[in-house]
PDB file of C-alpha atoms in Angstrom:
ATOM      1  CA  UNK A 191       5.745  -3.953   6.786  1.00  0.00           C
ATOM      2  CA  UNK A 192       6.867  -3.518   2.945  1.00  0.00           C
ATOM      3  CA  UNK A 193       7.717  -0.500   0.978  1.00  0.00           C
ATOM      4  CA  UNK A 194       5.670  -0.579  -2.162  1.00  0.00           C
ATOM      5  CA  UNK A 195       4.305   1.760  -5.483  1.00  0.00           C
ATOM      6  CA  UNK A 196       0.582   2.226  -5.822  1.00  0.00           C
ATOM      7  CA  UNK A 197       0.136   1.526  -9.286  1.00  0.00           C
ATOM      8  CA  UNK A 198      -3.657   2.250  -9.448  1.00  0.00           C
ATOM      9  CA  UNK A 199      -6.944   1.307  -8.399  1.00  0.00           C
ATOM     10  CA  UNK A 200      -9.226  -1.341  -8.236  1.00  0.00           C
ATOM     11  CA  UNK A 201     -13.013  -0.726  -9.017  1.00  0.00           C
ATOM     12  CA  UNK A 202     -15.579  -3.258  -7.211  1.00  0.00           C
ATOM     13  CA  UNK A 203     -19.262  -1.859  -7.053  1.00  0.00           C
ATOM     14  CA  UNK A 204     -20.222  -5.246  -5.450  1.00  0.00           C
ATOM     15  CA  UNK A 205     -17.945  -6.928  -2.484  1.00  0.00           C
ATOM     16  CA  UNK A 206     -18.064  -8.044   0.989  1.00  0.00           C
ATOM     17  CA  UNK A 207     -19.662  -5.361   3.395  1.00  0.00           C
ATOM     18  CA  UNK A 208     -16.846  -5.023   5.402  1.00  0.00           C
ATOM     19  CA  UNK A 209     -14.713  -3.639   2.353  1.00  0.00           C
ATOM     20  CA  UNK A 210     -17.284  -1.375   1.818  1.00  0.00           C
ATOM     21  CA  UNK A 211     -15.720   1.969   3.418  1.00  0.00           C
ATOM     22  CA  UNK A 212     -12.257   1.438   1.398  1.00  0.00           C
ATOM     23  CA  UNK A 213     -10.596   2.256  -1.295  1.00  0.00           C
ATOM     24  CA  UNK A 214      -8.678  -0.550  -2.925  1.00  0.00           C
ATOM     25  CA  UNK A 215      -5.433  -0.353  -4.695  1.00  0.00           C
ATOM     26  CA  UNK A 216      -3.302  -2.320  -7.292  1.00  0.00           C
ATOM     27  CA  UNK A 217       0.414  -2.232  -5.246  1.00  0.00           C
ATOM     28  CA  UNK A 218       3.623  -3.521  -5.860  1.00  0.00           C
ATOM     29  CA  UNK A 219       6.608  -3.926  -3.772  1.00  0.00           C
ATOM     30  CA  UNK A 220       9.748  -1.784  -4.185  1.00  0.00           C
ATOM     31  CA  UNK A 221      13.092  -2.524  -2.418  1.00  0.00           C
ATOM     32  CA  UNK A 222      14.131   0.817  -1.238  1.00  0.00           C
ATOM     33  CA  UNK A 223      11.457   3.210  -2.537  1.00  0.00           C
ATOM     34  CA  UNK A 224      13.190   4.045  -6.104  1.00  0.00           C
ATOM     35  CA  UNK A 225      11.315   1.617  -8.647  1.00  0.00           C
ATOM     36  CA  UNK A 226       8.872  -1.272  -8.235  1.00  0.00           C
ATOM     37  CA  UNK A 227      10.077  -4.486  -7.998  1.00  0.00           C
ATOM     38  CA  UNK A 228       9.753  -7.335 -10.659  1.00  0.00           C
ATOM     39  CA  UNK A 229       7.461  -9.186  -8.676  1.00  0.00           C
ATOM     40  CA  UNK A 230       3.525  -9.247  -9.076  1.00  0.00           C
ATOM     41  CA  UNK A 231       1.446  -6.790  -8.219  1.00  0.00           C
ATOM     42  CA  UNK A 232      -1.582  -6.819  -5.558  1.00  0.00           C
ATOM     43  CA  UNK A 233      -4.307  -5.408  -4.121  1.00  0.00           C
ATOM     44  CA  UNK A 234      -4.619  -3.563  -0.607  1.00  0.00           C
ATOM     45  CA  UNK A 235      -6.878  -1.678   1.315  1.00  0.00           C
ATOM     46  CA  UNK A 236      -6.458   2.134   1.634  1.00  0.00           C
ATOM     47  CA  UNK A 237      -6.744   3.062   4.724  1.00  0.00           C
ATOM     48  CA  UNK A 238      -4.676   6.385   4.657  1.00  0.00           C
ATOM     49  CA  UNK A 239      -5.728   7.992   1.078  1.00  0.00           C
ATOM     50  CA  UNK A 240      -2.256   7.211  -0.757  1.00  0.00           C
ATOM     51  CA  UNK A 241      -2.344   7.953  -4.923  1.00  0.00           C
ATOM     52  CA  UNK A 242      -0.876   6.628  -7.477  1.00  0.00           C
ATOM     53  CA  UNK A 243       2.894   6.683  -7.915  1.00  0.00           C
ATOM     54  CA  UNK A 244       3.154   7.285  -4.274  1.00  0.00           C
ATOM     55  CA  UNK A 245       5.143   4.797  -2.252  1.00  0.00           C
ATOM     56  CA  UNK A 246       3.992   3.314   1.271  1.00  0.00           C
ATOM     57  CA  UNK A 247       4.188   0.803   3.807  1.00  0.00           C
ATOM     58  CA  UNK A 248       1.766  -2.335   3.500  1.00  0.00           C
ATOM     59  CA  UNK A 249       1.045  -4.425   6.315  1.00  0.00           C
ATOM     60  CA  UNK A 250       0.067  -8.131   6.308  1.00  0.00           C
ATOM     61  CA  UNK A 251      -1.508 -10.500   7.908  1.00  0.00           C
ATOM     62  CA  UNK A 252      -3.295  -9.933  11.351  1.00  0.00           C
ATOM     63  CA  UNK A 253      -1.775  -6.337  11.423  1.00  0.00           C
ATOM     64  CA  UNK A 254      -3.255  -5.499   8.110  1.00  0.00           C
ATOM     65  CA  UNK A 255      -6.981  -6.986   9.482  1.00  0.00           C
ATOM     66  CA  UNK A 256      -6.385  -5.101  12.808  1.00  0.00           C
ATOM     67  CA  UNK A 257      -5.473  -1.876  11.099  1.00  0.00           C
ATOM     68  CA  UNK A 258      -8.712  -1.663   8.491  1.00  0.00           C
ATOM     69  CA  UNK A 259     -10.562  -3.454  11.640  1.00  0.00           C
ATOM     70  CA  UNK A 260     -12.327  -6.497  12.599  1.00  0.00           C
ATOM     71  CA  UNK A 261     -15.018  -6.378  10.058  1.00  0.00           C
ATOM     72  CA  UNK A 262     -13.221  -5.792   6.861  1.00  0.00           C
ATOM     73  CA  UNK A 263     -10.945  -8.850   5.581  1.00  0.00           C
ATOM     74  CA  UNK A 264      -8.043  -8.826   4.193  1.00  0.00           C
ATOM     75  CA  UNK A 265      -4.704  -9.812   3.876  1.00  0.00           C
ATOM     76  CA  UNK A 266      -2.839  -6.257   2.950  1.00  0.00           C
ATOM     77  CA  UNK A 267      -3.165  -2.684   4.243  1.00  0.00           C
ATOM     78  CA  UNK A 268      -1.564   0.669   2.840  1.00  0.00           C
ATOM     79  CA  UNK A 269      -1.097   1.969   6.542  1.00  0.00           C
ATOM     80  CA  UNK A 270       0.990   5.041   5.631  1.00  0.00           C
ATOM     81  CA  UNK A 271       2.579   7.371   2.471  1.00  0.00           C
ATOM     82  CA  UNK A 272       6.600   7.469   2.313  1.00  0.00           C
ATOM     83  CA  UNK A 273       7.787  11.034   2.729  1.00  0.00           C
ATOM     84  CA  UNK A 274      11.831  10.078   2.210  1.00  0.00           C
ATOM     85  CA  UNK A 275      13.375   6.581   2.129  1.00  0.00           C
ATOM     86  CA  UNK A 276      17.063   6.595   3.808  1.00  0.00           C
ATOM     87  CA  UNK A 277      19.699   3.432   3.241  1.00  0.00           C
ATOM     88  CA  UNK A 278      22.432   3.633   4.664  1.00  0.00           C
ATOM     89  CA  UNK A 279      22.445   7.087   5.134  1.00  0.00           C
ATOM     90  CA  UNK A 280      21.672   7.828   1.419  1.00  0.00           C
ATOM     91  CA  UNK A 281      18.502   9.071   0.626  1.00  0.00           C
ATOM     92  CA  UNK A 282      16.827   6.517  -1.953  1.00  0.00           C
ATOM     93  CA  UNK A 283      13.166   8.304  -2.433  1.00  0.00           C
ATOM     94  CA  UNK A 284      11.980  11.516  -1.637  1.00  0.00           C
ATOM     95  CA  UNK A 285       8.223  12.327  -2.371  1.00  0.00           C
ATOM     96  CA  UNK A 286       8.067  14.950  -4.883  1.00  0.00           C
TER      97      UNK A 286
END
């Protein structure tokens, strides 16, 4: 799993039926929960009601497909909200 920022949403009134049930959202990883990374953004299924600015865990790959189940594909899941980050026993992010 990686730690990323929801940066918003994306909008799709016509997609594959499995997607159908989700909410999708524009992510973007973050290293320890304080700011989002350089690195390009992407889009994952919601499958635990996150908002914007809020940071979660993504899953990939065959967990992400087995978490949003067998009928929806994809690649990347938002599988649960951050309450506090902790590295090496300092507290990097705390949700607000």
């Amino acid at each position: 799993m990686q730690l990323a920022t929801v940066l918003g949403q994306v909008v799709s009134t016509v997609k594959e039926p499995g997607l159908g049930r989700f909410t999708l959202l524009l992510v973007q990883d973050t290293a320890d929960g304080a700011a989002p990374d350089d690195g390009a953004s992407y889009v994952a299924v919601d499958l635990v009601g996150a908002g914007v600015g809020e940071v979660v865990l993504v899953a990939s790959g065959g967990a992400a497909r087995v978490a949003a189940g067998a009928d929806a594909p994809t690649d990347r899941a938002v599988v649960a909200i951050a309450d506090t980050v902790i590295r090496s026993g300092t507290v990097t992010y705390r949700k607000t």
